[in-house]
PDB file of C-alpha atoms and ligand atoms in Angstrom:
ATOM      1  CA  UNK A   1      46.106 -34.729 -20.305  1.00  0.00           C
ATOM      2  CA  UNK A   2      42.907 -33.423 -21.790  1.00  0.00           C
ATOM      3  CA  UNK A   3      42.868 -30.884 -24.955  1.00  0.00           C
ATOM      4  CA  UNK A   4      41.161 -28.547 -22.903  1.00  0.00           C
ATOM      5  CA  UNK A   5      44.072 -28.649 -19.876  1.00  0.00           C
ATOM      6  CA  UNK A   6      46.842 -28.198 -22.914  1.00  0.00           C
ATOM      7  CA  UNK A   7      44.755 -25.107 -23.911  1.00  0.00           C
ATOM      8  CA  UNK A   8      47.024 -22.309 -23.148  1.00  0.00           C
ATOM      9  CA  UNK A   9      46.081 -20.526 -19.873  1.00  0.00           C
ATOM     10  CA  UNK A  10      44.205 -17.569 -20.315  1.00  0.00           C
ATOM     11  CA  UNK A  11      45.826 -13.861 -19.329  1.00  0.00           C
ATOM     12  CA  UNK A  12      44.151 -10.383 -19.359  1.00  0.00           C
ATOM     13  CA  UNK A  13      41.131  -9.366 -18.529  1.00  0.00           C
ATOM     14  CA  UNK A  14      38.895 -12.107 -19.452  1.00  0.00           C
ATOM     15  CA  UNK A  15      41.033 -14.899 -18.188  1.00  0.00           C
ATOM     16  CA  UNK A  16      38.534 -15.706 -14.828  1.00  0.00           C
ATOM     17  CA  UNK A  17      35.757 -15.702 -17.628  1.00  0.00           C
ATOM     18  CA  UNK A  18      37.515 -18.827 -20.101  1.00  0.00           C
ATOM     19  CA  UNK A  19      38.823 -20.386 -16.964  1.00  0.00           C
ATOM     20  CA  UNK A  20      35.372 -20.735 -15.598  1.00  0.00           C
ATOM     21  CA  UNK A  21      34.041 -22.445 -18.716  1.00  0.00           C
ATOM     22  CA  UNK A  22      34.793 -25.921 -20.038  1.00  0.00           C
ATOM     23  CA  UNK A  23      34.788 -24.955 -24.039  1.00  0.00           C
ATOM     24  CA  UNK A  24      33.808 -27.913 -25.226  1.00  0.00           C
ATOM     25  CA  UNK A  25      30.528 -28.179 -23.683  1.00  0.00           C
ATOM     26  CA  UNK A  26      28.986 -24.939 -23.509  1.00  0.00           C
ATOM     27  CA  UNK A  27      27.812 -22.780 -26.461  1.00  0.00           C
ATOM     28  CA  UNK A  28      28.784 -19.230 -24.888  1.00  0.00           C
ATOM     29  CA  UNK A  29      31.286 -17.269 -26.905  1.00  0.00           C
ATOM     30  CA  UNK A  30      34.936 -17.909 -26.531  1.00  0.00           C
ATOM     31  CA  UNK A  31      36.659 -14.798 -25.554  1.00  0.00           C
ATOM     32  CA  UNK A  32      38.760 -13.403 -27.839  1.00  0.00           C
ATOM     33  CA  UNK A  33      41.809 -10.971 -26.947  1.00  0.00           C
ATOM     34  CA  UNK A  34      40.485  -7.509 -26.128  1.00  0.00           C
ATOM     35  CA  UNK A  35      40.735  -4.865 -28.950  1.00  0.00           C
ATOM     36  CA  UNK A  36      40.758  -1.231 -28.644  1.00  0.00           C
ATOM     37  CA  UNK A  37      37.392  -0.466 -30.553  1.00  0.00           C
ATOM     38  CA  UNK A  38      37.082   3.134 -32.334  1.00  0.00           C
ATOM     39  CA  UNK A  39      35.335   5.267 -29.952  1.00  0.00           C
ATOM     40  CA  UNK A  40      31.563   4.016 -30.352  1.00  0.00           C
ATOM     41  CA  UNK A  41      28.560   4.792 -28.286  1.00  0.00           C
ATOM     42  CA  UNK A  42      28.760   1.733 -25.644  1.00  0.00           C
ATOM     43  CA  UNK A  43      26.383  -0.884 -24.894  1.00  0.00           C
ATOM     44  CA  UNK A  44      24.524  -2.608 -21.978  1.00  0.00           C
ATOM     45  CA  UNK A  45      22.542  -5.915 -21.758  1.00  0.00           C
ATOM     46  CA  UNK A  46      20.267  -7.328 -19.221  1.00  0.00           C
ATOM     47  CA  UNK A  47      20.006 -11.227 -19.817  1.00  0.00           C
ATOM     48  CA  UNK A  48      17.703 -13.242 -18.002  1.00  0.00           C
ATOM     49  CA  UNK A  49      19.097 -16.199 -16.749  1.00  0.00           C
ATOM     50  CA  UNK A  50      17.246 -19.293 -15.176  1.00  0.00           C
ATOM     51  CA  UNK A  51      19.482 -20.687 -13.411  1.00  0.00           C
ATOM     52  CA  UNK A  52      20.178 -22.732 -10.226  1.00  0.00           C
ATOM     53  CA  UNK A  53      17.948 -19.648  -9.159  1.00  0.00           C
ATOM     54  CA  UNK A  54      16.337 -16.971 -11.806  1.00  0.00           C
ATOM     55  CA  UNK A  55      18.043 -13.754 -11.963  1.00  0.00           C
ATOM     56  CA  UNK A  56      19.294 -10.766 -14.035  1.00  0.00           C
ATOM     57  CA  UNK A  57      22.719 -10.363 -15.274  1.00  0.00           C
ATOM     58  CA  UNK A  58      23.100  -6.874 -16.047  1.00  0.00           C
ATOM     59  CA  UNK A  59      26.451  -6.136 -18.140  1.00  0.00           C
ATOM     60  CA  UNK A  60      28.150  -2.584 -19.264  1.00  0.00           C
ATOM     61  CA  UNK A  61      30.530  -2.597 -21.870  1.00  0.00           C
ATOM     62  CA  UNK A  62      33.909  -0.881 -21.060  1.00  0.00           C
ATOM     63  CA  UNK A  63      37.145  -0.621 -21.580  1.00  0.00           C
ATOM     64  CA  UNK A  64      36.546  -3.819 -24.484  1.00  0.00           C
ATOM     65  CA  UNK A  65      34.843  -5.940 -21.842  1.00  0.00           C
ATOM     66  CA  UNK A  66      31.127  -6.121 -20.518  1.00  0.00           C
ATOM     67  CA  UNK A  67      31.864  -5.514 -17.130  1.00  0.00           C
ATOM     68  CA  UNK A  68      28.772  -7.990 -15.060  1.00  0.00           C
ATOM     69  CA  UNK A  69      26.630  -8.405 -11.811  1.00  0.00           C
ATOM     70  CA  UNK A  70      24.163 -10.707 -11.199  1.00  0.00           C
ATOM     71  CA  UNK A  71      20.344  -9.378  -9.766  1.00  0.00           C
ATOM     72  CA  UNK A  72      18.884 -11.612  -7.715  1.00  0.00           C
ATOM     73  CA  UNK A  73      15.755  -9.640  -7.709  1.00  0.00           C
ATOM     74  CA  UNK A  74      16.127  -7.945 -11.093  1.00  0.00           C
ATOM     75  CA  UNK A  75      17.429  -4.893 -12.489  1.00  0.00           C
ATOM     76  CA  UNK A  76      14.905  -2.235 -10.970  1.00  0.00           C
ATOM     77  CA  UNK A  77      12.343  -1.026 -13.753  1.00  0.00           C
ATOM     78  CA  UNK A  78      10.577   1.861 -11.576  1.00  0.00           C
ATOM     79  CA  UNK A  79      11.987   5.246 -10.360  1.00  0.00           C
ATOM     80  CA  UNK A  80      12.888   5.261  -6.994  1.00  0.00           C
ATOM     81  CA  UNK A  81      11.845   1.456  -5.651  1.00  0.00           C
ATOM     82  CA  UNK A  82      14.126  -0.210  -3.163  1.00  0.00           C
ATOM     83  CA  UNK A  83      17.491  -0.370  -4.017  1.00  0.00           C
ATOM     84  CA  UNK A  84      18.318  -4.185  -5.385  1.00  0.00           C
ATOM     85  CA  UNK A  85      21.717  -6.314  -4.936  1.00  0.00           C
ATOM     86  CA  UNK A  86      23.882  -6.994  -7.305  1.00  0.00           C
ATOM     87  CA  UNK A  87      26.884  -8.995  -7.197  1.00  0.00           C
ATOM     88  CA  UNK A  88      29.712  -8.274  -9.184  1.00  0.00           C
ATOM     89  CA  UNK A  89      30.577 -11.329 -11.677  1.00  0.00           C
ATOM     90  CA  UNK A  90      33.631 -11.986 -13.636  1.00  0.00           C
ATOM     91  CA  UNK A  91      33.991  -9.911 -16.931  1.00  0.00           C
ATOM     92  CA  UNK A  92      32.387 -11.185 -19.807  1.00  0.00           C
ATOM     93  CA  UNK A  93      33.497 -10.832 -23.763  1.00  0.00           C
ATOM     94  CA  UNK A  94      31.509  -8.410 -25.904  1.00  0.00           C
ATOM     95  CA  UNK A  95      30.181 -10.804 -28.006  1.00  0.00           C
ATOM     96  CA  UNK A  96      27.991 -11.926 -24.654  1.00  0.00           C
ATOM     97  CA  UNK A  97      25.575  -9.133 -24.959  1.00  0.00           C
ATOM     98  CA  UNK A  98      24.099 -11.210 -28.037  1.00  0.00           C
ATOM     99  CA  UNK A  99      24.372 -14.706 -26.440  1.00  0.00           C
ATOM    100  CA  UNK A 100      21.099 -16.270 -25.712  1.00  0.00           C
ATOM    101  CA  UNK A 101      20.632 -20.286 -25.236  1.00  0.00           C
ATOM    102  CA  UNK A 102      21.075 -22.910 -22.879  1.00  0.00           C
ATOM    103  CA  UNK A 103      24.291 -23.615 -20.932  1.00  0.00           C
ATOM    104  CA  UNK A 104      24.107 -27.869 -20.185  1.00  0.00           C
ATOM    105  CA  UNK A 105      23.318 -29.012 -17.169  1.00  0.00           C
ATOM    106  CA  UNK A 106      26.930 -29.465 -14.741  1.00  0.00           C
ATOM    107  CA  UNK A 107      28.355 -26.586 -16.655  1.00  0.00           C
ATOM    108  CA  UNK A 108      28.989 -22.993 -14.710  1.00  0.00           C
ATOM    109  CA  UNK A 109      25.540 -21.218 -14.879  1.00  0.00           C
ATOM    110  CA  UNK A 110      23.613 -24.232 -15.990  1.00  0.00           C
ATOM    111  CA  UNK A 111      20.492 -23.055 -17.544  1.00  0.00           C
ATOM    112  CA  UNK A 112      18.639 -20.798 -19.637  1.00  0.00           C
ATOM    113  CA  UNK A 113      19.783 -17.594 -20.800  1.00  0.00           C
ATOM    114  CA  UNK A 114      17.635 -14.931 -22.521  1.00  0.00           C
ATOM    115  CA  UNK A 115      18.029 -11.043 -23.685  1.00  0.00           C
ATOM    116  CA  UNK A 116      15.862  -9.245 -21.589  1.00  0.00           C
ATOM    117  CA  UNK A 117      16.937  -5.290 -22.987  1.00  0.00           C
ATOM    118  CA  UNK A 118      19.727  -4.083 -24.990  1.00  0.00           C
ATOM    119  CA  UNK A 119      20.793  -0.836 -25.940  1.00  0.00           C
ATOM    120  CA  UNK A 120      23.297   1.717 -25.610  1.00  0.00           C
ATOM    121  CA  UNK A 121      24.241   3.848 -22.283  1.00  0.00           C
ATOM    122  CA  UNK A 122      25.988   7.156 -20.945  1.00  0.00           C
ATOM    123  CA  UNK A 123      27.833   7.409 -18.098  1.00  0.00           C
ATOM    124  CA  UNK A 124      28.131  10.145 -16.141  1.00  0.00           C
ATOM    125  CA  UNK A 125      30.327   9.085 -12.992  1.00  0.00           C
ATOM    126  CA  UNK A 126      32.417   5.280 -13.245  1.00  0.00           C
ATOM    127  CA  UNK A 127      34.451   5.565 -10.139  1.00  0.00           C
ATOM    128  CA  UNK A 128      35.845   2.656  -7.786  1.00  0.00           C
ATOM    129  CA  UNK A 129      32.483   3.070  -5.155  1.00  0.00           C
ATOM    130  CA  UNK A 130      29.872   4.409  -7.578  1.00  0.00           C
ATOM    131  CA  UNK A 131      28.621   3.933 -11.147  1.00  0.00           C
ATOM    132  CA  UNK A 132      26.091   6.348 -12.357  1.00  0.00           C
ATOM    133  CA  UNK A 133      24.569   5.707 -15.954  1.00  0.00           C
ATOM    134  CA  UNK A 134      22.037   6.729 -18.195  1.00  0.00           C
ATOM    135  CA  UNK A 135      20.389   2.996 -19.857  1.00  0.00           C
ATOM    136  CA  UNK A 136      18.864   4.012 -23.372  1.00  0.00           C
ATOM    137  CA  UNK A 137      17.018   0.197 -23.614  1.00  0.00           C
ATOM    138  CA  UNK A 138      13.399  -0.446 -24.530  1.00  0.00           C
ATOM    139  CA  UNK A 139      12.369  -2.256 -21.168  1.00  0.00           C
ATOM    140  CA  UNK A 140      15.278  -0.807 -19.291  1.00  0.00           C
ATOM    141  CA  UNK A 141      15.996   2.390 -19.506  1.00  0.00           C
ATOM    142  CA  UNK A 142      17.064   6.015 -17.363  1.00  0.00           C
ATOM    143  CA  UNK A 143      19.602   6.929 -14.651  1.00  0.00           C
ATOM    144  CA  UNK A 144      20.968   4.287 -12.685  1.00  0.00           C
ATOM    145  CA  UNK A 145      23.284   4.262  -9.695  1.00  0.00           C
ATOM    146  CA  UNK A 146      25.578   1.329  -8.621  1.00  0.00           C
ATOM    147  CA  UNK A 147      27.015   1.876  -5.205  1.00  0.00           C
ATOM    148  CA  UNK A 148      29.627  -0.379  -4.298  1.00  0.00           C
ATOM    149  CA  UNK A 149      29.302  -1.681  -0.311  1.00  0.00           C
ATOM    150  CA  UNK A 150      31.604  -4.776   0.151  1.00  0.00           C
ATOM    151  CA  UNK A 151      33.511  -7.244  -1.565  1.00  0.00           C
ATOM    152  CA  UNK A 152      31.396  -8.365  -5.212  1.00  0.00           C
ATOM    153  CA  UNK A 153      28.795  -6.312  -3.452  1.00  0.00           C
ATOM    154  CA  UNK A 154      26.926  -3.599  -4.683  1.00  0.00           C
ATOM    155  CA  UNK A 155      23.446  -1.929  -4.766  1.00  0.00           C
ATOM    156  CA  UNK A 156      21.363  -0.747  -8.101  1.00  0.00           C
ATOM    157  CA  UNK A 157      18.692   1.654  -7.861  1.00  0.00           C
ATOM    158  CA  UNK A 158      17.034   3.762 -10.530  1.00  0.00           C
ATOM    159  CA  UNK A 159      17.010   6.887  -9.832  1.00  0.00           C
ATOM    160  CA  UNK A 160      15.015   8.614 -12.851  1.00  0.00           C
ATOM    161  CA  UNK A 161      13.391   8.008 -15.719  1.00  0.00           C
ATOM    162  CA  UNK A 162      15.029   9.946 -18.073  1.00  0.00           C
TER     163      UNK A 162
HETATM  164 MN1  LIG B 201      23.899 -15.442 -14.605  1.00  0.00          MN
END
């Protein structure tokens, strides 16, 4: 048996997130257990990530996790453009949101990852079929809505600049 199948198996939130990564070969950050943080002004990231095929992973901390989707297209940086997909990914560890580098070829998300935008965010509506948040980033920044239509599936569009 391999050290990494005598690892024990993850549980909580994060589990899907270790289970998808062989630890050994990739240098993204081990998930810890989830702490209650003191209440704190949260934050968002938008890596990009060149990948199998170049995209955006845009991630919102909450509840002690950074809660992902993948862009194909890209976060939308103009008020009122098309509305983009975005595929809901596995939660990711806090720590993420600082995690730039490569992830080795063969390993999940092979390729290069950089920060795109960081900064913190409001939210003004986090319900089960739509997200609405206010981005305070350099590059990425005023209301956004998330609308959720099927499955991992759900929309982004800005909707002002604010
Ligand atoms: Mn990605």
């Amino acid at each position: 048996m391999s050290p990494e199948r005598r690892r024990p198996e993850p549980r909580g939130p994060l589990a899907e997130y270790e289970r998808r990564r062989h630890r050994a070969r990739t240098p993204e950050p081990t998930a810890k257990p989830v702490r209650q943080l003191p209440p704190h002004a949260p934050s968002f990231v938008v890596q990009a990530h060149d990948a199998r095929r170049f995209h955006h992973d845009f991630r919102l901390e909450r509840d002690g996790v950074l809660v992902s989707w993948a862009v194909p297209k890209g976060v939308p940086l103009e008020r009122g453009g098309p509305n983009h997909l975005a595929v809901q990914t596995e939660d990711h560890p806090l720590e993420y949101a600082a995690f730039a580098g490569e992830i080795p070829a063969g390993e999940y998300g092979a390729g290069t990852v950089e920060i795109f935008d960081h900064g913190t965010y409001e939210s003004e509506k986090w319900g089960p079929r739509e997200i609405k948040v206010t981005l305070h980033g350099a590059r990425v920044r005023g209301t956004y809505v998330l609308i959720h239509t099927d499955g991992r599936n759900w929309l982004i569009h800005k909707m002002g600049d604010r």
